[in-house]
CSV table of C-alpha atoms in Angstrom, one decimal:
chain,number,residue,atom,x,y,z
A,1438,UNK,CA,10.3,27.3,23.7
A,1439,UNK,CA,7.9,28.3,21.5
A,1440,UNK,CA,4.7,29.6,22.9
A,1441,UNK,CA,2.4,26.9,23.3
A,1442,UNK,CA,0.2,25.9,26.2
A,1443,UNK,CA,-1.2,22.4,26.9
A,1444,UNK,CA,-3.7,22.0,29.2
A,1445,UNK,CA,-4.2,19.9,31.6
A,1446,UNK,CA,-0.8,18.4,31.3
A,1447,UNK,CA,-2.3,15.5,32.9
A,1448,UNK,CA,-5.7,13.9,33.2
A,1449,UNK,CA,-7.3,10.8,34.1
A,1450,UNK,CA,-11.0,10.2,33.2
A,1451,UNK,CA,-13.6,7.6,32.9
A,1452,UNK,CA,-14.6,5.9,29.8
A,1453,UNK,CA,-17.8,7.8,28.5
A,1454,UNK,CA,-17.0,11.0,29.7
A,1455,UNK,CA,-16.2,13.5,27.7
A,1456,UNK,CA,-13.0,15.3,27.4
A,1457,UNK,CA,-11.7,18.5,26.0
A,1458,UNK,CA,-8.0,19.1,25.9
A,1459,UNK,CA,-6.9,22.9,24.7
A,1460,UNK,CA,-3.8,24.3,23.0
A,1461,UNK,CA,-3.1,28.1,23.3
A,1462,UNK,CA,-0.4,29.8,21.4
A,1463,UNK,CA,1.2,33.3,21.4
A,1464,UNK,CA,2.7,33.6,18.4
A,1465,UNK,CA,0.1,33.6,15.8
A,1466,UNK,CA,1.2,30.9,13.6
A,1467,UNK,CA,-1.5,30.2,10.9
A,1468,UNK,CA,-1.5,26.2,11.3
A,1469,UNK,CA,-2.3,24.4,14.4
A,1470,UNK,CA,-2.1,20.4,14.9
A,1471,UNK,CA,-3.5,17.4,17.3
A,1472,UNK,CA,-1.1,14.5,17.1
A,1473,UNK,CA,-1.0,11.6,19.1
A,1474,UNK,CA,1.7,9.3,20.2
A,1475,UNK,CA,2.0,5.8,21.2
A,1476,UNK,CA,4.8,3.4,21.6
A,1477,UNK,CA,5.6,1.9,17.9
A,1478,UNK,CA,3.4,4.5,16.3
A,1479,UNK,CA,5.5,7.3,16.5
A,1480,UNK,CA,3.7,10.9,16.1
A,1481,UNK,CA,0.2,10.5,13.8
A,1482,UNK,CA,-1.9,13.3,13.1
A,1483,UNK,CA,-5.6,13.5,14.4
A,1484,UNK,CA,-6.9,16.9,13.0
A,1485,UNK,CA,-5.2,20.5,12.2
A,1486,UNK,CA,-6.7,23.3,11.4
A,1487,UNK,CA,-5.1,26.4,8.6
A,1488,UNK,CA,-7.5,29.1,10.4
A,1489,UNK,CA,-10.6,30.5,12.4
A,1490,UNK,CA,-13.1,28.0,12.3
A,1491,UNK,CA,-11.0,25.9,9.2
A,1492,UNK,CA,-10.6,22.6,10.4
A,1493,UNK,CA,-10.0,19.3,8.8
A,1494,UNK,CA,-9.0,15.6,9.2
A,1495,UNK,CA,-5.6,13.8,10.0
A,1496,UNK,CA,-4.6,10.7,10.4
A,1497,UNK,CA,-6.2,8.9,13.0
A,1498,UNK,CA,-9.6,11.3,13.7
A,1499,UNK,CA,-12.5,8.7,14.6
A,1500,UNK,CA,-13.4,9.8,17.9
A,1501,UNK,CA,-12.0,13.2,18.2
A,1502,UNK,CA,-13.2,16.7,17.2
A,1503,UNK,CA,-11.7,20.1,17.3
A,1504,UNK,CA,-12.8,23.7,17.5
A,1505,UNK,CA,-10.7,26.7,16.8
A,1506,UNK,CA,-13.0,30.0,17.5
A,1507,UNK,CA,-9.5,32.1,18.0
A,1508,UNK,CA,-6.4,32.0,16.2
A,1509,UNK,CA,-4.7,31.6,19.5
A,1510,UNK,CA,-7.2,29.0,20.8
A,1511,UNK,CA,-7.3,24.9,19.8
A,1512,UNK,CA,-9.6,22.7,21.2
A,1513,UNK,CA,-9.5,18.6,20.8
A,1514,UNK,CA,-12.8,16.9,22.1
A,1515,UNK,CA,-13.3,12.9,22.6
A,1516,UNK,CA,-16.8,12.9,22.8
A,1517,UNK,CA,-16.9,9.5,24.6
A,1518,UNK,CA,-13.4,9.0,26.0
A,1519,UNK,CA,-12.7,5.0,25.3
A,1520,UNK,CA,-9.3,2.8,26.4
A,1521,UNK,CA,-7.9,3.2,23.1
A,1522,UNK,CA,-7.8,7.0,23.4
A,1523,UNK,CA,-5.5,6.6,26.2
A,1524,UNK,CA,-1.9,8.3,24.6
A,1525,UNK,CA,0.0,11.2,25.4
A,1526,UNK,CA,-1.3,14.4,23.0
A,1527,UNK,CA,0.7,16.9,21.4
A,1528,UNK,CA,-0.2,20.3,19.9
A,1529,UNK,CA,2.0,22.2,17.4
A,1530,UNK,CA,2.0,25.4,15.3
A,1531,UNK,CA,3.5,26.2,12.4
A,1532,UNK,CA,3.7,29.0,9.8
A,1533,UNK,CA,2.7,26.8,6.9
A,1534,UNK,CA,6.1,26.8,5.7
A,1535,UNK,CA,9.1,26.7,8.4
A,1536,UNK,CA,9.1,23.8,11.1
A,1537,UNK,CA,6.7,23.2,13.6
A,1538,UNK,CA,6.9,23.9,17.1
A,1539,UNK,CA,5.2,21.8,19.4
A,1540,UNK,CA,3.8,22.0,23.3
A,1541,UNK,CA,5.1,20.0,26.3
A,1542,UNK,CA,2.1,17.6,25.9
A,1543,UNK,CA,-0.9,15.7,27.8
A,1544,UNK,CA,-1.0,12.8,29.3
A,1545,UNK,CA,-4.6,11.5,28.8
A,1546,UNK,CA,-5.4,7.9,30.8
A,1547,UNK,CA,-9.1,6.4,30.2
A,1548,UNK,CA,-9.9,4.0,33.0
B,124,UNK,CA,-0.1,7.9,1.2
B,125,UNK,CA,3.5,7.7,2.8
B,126,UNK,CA,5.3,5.6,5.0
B,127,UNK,CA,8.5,5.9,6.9
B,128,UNK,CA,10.4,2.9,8.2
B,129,UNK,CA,13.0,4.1,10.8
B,130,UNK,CA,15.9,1.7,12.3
B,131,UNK,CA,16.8,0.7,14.9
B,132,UNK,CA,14.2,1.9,17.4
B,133,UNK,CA,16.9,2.2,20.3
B,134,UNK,CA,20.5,2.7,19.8
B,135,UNK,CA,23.0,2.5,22.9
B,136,UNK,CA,26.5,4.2,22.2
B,137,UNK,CA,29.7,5.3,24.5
B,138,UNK,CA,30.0,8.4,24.8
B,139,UNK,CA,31.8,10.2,22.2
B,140,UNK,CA,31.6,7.0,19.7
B,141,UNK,CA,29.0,7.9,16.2
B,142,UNK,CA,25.7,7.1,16.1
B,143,UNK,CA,23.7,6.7,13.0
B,144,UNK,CA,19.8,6.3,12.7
B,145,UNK,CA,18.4,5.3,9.1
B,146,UNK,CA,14.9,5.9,7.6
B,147,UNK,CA,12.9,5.4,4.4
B,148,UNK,CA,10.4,6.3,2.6
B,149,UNK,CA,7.8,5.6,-0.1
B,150,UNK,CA,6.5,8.1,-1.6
B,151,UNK,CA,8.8,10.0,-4.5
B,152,UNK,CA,6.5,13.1,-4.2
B,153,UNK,CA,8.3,13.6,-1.1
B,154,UNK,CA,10.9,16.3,-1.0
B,155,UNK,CA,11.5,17.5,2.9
B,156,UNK,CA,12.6,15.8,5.9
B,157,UNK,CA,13.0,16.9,9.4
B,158,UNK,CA,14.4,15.4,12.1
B,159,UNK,CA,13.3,15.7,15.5
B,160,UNK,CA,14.5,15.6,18.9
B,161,UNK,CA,12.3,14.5,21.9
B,162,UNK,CA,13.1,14.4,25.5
B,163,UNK,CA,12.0,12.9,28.1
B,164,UNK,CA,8.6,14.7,29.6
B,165,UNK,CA,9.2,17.4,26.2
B,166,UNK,CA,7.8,18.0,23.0
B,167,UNK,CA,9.4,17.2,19.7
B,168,UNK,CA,11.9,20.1,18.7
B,169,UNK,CA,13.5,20.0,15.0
B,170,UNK,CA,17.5,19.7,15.5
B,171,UNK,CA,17.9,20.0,11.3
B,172,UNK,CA,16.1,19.2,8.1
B,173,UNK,CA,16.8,18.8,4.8
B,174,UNK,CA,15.5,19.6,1.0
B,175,UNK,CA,15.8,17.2,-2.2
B,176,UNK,CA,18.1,19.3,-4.2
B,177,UNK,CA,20.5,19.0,-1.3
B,178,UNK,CA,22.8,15.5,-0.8
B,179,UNK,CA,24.0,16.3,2.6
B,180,UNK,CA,23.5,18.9,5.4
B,181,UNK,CA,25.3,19.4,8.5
B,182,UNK,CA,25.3,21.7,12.0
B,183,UNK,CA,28.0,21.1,14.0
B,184,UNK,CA,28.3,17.3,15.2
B,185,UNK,CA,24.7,16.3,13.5
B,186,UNK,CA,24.5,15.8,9.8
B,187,UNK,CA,21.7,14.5,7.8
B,188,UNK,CA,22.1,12.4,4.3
B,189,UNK,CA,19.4,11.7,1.8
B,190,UNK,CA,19.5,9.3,-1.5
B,191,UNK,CA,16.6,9.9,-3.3
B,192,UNK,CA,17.1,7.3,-5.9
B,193,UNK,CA,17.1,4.9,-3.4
B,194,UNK,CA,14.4,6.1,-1.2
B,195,UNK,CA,16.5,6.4,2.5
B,196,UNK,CA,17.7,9.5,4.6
B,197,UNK,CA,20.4,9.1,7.8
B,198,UNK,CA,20.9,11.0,10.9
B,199,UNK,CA,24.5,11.0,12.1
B,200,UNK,CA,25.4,12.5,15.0
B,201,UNK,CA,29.4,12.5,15.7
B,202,UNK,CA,31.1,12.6,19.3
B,203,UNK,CA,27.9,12.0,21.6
B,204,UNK,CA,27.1,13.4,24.3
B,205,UNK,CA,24.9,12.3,27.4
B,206,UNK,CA,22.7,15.2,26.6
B,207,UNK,CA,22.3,13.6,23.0
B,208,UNK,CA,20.1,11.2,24.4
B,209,UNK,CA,16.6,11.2,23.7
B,210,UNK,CA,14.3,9.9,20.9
B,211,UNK,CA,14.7,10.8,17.5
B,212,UNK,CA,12.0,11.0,14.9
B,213,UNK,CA,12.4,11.2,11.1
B,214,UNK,CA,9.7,12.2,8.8
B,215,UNK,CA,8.6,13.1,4.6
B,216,UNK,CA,6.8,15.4,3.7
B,217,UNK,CA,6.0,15.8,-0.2
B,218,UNK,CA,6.0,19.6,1.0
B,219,UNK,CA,7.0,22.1,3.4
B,220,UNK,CA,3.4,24.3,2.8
B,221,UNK,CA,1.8,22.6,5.6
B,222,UNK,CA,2.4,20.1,8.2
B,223,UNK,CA,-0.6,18.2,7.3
B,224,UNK,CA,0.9,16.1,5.2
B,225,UNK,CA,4.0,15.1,7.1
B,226,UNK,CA,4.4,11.7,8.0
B,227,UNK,CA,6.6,10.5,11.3
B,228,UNK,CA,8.6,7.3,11.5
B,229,UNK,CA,8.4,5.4,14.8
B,230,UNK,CA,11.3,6.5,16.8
B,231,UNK,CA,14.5,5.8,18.1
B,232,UNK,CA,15.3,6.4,21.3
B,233,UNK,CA,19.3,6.5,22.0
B,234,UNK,CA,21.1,6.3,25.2
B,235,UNK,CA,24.6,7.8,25.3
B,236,UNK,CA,26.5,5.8,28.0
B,237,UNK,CA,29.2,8.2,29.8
């Protein structure tokens, strides 16, 4: 595998409360992604970021927001976790131009 | 932007029979297509992809097609294996400079029946 870290693999939290989910990586890779996935919706992209501190939009990013301070470091915030936000979250890395490589995932339930 | 219809979203096959999974696509800008493995409790991991100057690519018992005229790219994976199942993803991409702009169809998970 490539390396990637997810953490916390799994997490249950109340709606309101904030979360912060973070994706480290070893192998310097330029580009890093937040994707979510749901049943019928496949993989969608909620922000990625193409260096230290340059971030910008995906997909689906009402809610969410992301920090990357370190190349190795990527951080995904729901600022007010709601029901909806309940999915299983995967990072990734890529180069820019090969494949992307992605972690083992989260498992984020909102009660 | 693009969209990627993939069929059917589960496929059940004997072991060692074919199994085919079909998506397409919208946007003619796009020009790269990965397909992607994911099992159960794992991430997504890219099994092959292919360009649009190529018709056909192939690794061992997995080949991938692509008809750009008409829009549609195929996964076929010959002589399954147990360990073949999982879900499969297809995607488009109108570039291979960034992930950003790939887009993911829904899935199809497969079962391999020994």
């Amino acid at each position: 595998d490539a390396g990637i870290t997810q953490s916390p693999r799994h997490k249950v939290t109340e709606t309101g409360t904030p979360v912060t989910l973070r994706c480290h990586q070893t192998e310097n890779h330029r580009y890093m992604y937040w994707y979510r996935q749901d049943p019928g919706h496949g993989l969608r992209l909620i922000h990625y970021s193409y260096g230290v501190k340059d971030t910008d939009k995906g997909e689906v990013s009402d809610g969410y927001s992301v920090s990357r301070s370190k190349t190795e470091d990527f951080l995904l915030t729901l600022e007010s976790a709601t029901s909806s936000q309940t999915s299983v979250y995967f990072c990734a890395i890529s180069t820019g131009t090969t494949e992307a490589f992605f972690g083992q995932g989260t498992r984020l339930t909102v009660v | 932007g693009e969209n990627v219809e993939q069929h059917p979203s589960t496929l059940s096959v004997q072991e060692g029979d074919s199994a085919v999974i079909k998506c397409t696509y919208s946007d003619s800008a796009s020009n790269y297509f990965p397909w992607y493995k994911q099992e159960l409790g794992k991430g997504p991991q890219l099994i092959i992809d292919i360009r649009s100057n190529v018709g056909e690519k192939k690794d061992q018992r997995i080949a991938v097609t692509l008809n750009k005229t008409a829009k549609h790219f195929s996964l076929h994976i010959t002589e399954t294996q147990p360990e073949d199942s999982a879900v499969y993803f297809c995607a488009a991409s109108p570039n291979s400079g960034g992930y950003q702009k790939v887009t993911f169809g829904t899935g199809t998970k497969l079962q391999v029946i020994p």
